[in-house]
mmCIF file with all atom_site columns, C-alpha atoms in Angstrom:
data_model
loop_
_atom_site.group_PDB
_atom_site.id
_atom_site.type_symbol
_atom_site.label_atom_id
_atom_site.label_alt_id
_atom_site.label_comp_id
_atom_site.label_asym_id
_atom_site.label_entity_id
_atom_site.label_seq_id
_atom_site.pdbx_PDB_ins_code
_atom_site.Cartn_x
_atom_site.Cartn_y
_atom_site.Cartn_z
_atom_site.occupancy
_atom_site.B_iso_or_equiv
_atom_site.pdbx_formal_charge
_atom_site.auth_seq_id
_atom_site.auth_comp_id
_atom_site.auth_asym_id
_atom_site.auth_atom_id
_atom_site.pdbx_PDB_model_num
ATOM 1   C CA . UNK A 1 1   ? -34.781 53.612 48.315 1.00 83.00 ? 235 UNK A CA 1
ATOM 2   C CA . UNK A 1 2   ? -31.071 54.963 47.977 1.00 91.00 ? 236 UNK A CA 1
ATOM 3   C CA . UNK A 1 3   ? -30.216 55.999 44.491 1.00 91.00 ? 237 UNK A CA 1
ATOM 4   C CA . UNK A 1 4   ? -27.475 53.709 44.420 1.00 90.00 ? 238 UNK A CA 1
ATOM 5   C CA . UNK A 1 5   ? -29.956 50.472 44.445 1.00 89.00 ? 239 UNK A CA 1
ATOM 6   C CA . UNK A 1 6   ? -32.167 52.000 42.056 1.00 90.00 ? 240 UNK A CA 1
ATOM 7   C CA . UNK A 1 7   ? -29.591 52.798 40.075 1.00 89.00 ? 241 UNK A CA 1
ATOM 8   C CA . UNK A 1 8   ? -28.738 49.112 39.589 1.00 86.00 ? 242 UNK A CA 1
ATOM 9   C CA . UNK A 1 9   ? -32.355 48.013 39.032 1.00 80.00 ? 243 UNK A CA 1
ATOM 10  C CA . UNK A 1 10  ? -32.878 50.588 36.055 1.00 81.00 ? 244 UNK A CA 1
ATOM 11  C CA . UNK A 1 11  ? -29.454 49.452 34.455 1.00 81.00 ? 245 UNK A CA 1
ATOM 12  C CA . UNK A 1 12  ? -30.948 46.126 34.147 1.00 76.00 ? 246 UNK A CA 1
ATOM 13  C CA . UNK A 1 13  ? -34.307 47.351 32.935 1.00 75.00 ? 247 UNK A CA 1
ATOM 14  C CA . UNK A 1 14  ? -32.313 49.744 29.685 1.00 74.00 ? 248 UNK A CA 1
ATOM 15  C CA . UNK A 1 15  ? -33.512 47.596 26.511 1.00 73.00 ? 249 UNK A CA 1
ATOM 16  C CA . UNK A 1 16  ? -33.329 49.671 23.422 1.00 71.00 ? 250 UNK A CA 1
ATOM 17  C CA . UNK A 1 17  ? -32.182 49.821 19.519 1.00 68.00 ? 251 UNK A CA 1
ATOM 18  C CA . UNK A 1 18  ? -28.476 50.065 19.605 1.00 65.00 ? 252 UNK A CA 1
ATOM 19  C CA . UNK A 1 19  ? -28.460 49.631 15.575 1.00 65.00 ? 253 UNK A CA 1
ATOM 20  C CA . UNK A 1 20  ? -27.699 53.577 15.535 1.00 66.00 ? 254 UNK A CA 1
ATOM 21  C CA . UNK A 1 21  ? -23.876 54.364 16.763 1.00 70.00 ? 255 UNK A CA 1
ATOM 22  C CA . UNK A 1 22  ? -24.042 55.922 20.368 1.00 75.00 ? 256 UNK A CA 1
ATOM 23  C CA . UNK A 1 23  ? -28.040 56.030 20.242 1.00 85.00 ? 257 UNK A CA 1
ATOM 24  C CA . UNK A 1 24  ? -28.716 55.515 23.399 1.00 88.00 ? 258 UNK A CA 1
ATOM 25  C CA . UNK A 1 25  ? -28.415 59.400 24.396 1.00 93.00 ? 259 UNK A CA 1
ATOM 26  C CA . UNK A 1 26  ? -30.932 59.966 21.506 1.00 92.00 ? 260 UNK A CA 1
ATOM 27  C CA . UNK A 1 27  ? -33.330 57.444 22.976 1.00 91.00 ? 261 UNK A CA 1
ATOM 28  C CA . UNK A 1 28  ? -32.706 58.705 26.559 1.00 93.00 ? 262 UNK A CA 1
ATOM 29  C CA . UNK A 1 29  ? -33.316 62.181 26.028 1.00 96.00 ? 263 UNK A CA 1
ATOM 30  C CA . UNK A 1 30  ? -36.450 61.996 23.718 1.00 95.00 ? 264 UNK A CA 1
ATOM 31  C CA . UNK A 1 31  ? -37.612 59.412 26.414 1.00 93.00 ? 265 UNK A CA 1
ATOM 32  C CA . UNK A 1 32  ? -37.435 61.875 28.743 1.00 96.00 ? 266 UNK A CA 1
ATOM 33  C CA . UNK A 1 33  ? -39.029 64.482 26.731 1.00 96.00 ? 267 UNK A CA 1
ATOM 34  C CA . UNK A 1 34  ? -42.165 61.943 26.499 1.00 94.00 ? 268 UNK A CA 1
ATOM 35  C CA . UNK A 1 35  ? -42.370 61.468 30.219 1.00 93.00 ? 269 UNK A CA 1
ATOM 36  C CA . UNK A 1 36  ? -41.953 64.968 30.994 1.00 92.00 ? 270 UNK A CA 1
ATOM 37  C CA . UNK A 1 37  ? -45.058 65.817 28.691 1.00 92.00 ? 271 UNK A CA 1
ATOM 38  C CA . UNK A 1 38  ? -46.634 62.651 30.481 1.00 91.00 ? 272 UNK A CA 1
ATOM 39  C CA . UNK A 1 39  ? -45.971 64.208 33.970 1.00 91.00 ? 273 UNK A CA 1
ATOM 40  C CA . UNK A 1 40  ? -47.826 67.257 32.670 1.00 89.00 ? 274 UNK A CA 1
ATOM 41  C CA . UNK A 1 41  ? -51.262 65.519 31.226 1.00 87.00 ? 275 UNK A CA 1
ATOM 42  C CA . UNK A 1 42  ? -51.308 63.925 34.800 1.00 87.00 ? 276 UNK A CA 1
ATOM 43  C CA . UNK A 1 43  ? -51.287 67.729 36.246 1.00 82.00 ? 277 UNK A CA 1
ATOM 44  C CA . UNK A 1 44  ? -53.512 68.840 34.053 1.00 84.00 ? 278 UNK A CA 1
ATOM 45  C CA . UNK A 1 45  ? -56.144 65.694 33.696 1.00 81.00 ? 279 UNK A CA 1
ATOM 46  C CA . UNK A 1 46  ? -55.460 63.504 36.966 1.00 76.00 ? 280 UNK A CA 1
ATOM 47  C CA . UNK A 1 47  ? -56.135 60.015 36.634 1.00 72.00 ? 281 UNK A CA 1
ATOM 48  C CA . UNK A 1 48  ? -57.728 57.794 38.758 1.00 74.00 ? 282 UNK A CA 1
ATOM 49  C CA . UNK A 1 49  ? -55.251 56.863 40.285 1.00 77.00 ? 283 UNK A CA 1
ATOM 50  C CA . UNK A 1 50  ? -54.544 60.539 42.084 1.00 80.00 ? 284 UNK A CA 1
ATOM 51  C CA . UNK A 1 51  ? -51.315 60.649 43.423 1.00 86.00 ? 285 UNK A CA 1
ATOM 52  C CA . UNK A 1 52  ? -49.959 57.250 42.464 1.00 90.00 ? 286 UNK A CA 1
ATOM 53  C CA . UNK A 1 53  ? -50.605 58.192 39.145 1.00 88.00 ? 287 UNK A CA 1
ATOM 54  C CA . UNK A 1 54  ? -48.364 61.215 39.101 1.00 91.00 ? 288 UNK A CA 1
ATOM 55  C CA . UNK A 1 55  ? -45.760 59.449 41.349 1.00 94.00 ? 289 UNK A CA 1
ATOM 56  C CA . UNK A 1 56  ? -45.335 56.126 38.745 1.00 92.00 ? 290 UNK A CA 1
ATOM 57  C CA . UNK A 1 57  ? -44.974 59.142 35.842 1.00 93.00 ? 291 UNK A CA 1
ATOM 58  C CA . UNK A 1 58  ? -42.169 60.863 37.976 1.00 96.00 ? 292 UNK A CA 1
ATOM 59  C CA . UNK A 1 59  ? -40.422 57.699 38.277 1.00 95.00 ? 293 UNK A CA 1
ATOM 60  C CA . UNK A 1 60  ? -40.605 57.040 34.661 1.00 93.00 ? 294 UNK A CA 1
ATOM 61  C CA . UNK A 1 61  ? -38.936 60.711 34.052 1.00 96.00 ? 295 UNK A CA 1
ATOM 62  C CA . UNK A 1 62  ? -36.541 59.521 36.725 1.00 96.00 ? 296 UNK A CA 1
ATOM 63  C CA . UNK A 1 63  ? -36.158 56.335 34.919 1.00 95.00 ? 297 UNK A CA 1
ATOM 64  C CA . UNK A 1 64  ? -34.848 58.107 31.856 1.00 95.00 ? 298 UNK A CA 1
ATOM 65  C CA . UNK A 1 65  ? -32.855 60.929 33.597 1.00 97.00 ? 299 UNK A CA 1
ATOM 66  C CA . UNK A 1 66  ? -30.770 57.951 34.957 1.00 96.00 ? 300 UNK A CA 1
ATOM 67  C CA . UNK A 1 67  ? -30.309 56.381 31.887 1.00 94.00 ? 301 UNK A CA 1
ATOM 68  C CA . UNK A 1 68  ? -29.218 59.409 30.412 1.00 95.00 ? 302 UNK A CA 1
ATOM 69  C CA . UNK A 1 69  ? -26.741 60.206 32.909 1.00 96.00 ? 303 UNK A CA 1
ATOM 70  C CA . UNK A 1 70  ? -25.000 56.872 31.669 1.00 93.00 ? 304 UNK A CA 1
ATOM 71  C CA . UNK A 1 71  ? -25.115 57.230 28.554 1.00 93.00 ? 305 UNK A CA 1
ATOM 72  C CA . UNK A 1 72  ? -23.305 60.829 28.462 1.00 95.00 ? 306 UNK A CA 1
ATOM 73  C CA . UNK A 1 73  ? -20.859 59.159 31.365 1.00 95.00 ? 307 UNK A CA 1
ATOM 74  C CA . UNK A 1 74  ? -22.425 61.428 34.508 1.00 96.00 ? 308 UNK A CA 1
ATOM 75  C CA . UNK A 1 75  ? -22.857 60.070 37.909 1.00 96.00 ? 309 UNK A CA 1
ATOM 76  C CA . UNK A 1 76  ? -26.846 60.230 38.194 1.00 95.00 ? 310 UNK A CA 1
ATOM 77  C CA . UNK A 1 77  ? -25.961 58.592 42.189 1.00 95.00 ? 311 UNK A CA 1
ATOM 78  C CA . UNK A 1 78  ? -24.114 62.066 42.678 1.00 94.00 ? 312 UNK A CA 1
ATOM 79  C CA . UNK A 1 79  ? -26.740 64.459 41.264 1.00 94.00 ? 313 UNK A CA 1
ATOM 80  C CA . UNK A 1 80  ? -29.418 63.053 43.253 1.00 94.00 ? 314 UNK A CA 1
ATOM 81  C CA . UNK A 1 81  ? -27.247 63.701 46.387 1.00 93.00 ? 315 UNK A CA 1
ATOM 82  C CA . UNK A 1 82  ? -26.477 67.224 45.663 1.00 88.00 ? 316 UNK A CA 1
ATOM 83  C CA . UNK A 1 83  ? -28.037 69.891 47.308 1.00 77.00 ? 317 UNK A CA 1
ATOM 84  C CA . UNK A 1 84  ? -28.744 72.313 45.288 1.00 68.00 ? 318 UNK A CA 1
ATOM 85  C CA . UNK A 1 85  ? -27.206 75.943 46.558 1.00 61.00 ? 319 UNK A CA 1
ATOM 86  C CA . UNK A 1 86  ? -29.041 78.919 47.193 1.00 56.00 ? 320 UNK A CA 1
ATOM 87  C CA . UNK A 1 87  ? -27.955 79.944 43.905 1.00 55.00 ? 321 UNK A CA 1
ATOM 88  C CA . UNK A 1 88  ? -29.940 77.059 41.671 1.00 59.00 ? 322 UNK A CA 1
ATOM 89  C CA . UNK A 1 89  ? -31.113 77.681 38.514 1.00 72.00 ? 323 UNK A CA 1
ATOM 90  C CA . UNK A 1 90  ? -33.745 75.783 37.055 1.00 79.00 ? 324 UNK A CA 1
ATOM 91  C CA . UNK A 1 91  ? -33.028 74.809 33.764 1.00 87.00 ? 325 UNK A CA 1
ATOM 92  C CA . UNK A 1 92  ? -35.709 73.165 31.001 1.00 90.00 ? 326 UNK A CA 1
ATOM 93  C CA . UNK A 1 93  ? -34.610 69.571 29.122 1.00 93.00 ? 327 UNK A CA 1
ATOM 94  C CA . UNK A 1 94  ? -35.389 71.224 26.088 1.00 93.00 ? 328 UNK A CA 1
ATOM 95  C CA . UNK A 1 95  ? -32.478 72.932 26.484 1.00 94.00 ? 329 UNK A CA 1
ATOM 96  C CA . UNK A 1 96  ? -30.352 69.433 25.160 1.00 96.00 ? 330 UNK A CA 1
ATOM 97  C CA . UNK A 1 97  ? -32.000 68.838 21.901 1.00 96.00 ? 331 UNK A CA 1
ATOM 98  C CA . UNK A 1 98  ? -29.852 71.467 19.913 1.00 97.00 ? 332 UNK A CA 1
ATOM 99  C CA . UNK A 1 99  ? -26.298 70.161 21.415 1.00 96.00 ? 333 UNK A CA 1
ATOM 100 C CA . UNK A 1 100 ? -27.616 66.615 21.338 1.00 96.00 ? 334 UNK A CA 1
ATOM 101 C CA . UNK A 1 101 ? -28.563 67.323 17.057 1.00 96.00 ? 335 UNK A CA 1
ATOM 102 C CA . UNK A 1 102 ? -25.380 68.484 16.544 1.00 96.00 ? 336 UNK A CA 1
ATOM 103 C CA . UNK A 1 103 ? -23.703 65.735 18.635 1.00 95.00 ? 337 UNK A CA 1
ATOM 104 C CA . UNK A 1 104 ? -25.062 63.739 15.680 1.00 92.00 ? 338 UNK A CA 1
ATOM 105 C CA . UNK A 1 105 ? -24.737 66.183 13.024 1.00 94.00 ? 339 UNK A CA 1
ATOM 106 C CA . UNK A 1 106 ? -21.235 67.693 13.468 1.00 95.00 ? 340 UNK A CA 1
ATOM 107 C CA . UNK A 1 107 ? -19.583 64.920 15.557 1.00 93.00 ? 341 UNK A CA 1
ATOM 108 C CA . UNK A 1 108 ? -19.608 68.026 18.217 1.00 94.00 ? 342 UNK A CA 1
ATOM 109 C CA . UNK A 1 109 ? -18.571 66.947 21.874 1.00 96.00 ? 343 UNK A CA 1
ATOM 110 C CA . UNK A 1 110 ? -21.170 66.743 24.212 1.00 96.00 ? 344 UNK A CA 1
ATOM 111 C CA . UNK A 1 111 ? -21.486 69.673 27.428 1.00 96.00 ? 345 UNK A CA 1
ATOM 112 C CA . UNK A 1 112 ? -21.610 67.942 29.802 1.00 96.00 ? 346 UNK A CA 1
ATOM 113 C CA . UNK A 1 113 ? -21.801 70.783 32.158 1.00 94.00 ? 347 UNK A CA 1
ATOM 114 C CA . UNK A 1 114 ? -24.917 71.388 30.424 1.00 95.00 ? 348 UNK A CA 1
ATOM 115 C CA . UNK A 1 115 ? -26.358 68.128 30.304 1.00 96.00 ? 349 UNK A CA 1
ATOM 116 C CA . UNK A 1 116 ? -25.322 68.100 34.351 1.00 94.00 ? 350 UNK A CA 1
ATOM 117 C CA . UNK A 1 117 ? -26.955 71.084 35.179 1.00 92.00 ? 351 UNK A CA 1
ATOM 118 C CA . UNK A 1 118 ? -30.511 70.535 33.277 1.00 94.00 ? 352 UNK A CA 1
ATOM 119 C CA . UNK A 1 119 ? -29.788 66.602 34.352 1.00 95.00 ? 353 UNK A CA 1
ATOM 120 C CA . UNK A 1 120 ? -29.635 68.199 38.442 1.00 93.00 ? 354 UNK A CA 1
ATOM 121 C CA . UNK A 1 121 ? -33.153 70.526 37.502 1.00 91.00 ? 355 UNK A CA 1
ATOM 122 C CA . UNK A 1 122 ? -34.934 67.758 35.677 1.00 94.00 ? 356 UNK A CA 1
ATOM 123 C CA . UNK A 1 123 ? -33.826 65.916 39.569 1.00 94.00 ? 357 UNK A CA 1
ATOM 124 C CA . UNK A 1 124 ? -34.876 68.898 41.474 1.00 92.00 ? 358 UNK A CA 1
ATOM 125 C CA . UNK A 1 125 ? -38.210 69.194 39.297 1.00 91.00 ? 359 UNK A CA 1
ATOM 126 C CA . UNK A 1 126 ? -38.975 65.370 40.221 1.00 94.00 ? 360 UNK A CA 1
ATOM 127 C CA . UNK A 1 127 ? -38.132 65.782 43.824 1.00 94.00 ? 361 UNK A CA 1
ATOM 128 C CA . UNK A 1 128 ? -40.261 68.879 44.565 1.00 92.00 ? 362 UNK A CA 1
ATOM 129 C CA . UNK A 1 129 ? -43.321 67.652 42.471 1.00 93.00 ? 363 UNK A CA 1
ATOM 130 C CA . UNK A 1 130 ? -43.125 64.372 44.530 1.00 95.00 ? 364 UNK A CA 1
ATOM 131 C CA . UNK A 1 131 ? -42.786 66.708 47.684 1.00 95.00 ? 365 UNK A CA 1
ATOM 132 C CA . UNK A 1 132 ? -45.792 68.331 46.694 1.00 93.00 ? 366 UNK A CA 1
ATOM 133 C CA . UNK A 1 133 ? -48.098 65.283 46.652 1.00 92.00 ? 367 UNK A CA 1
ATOM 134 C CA . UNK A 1 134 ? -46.640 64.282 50.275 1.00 94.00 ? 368 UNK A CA 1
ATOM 135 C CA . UNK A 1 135 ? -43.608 62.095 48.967 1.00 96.00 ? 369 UNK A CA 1
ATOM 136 C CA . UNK A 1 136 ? -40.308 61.967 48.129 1.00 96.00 ? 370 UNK A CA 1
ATOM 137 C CA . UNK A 1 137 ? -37.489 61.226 45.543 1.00 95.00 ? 371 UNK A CA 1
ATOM 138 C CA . UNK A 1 138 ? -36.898 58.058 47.518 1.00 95.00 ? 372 UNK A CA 1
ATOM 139 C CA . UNK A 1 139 ? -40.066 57.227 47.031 1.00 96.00 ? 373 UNK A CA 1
ATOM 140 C CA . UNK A 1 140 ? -41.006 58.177 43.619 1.00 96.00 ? 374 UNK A CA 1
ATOM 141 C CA . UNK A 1 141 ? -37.510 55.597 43.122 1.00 95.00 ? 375 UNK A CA 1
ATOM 142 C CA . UNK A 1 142 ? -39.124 52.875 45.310 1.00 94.00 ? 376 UNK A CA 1
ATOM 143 C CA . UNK A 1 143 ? -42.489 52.852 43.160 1.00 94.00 ? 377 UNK A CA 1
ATOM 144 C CA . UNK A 1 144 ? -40.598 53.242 39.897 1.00 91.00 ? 378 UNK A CA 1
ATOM 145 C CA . UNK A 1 145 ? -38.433 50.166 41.340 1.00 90.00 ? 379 UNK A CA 1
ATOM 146 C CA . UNK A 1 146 ? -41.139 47.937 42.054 1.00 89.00 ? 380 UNK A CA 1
ATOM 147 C CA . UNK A 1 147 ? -43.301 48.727 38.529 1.00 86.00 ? 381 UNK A CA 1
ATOM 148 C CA . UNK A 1 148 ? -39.935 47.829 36.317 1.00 83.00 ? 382 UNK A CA 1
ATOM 149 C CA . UNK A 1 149 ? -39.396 44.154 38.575 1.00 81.00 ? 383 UNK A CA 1
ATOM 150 C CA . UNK A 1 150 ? -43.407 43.325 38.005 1.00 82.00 ? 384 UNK A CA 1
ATOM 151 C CA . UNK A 1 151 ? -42.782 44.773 33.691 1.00 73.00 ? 385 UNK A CA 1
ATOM 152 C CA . UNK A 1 152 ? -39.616 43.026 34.193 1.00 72.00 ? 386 UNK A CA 1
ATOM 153 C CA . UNK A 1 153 ? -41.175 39.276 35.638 1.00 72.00 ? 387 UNK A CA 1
ATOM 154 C CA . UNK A 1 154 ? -44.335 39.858 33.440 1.00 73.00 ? 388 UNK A CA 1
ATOM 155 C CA . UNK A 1 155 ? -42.199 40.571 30.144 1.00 65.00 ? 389 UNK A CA 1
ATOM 156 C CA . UNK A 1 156 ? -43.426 43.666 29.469 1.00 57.00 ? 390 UNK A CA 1
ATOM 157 C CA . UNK A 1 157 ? -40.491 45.939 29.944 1.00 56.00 ? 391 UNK A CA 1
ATOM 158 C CA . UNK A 1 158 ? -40.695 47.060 26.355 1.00 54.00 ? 392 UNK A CA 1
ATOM 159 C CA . UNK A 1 159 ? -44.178 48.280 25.095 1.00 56.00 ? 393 UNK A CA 1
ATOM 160 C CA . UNK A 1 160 ? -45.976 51.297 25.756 1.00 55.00 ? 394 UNK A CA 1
ATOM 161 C CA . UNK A 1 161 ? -49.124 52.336 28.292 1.00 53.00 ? 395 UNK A CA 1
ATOM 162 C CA . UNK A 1 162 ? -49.519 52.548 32.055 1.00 56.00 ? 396 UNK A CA 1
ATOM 163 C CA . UNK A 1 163 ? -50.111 49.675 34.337 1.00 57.00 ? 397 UNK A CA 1
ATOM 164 C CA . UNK A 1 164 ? -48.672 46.968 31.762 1.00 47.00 ? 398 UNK A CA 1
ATOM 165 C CA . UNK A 1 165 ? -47.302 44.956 34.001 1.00 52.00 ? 399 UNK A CA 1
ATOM 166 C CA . UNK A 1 166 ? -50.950 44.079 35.731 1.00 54.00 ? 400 UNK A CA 1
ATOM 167 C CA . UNK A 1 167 ? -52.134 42.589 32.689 1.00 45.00 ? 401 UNK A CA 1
ATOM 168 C CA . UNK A 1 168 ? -51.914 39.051 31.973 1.00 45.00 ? 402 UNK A CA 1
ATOM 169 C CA . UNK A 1 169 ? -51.213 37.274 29.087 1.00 41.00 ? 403 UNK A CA 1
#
């Protein structure tokens, strides 16, 4: 899948609170936090779904790095189709909360050279751990496509835990 088509699908998938001024890059970025900590439990205690259980976790990451990207006004379309230079490096997501409080806080204006360069390692992270289990971003993009459409015709977008959209109501 080209970034540009599951950029679309995950634009129509973005459902949260928007009772908060501009909190939408507070939701995206502790989102992300969650799946990145969710991408970790599946290193550390793989489910039974091997793999596909990591990939659909990747996705989700990827999920909320695009969102992000949109709501800070960066082109997630163009990081994904950067390569990185020789150069790269690797930045941790963590590295957002403090600029991100006082975005809040202080009314302080956003890095967005920051944001872009942890946005482009959080990319690179997702790519090479997909790489790793025989995949790619494409891929991980294509899965994370298909899960939101079945979430999205089952009505269970919003809600929380794997696999929702298998269960039947």
């Amino acid at each position: 899948m080209k970034a540009e088509d599951y950029q679309k699908i995950t634009e129509q998938t973005a459902i949260y609170p928007s009772s908060v001024k501009n909190f939408g890059i507070a939701y995206t970025f502790l989102g992300l936090v969650g799946e990145d900590l969710e991408v970790q439990g599946k290193y550390e205690n793989p489910s039974s779904e091997g793999a596909m259980g990591l990939l659909k976790e990747l996705g989700d990451s990827l999920w909320y790095v695009r969102a992000l990207c949109k709501e800070v006004g960066l082109d997630f379309v163009e990081l994904v189709n950067i390569k990185s230079p020789s150069f790269y490096k690797e930045y941790n997501i963590l590295q957002l909360a403090e600029p991100i409080k006082k975005y809040y806080r202080d009314g302080t204006a956003l890095d967005l050279k920051l944001f872009k360069s942890v946005l482009l390692s959080t990319i690179e992270s997702i790519r090479s751990a997909a790489i790793m289990e025989g995949s790619s971003l494409e891929e991980v993009m294509d899965i994370n496509y298909r899960k939101l459409i079945a979430r999205r015709a089952t009505n269970t977008i919003q809600g929380s835990g794997d696999n929702r959209e298998n269960i039947t109501k």
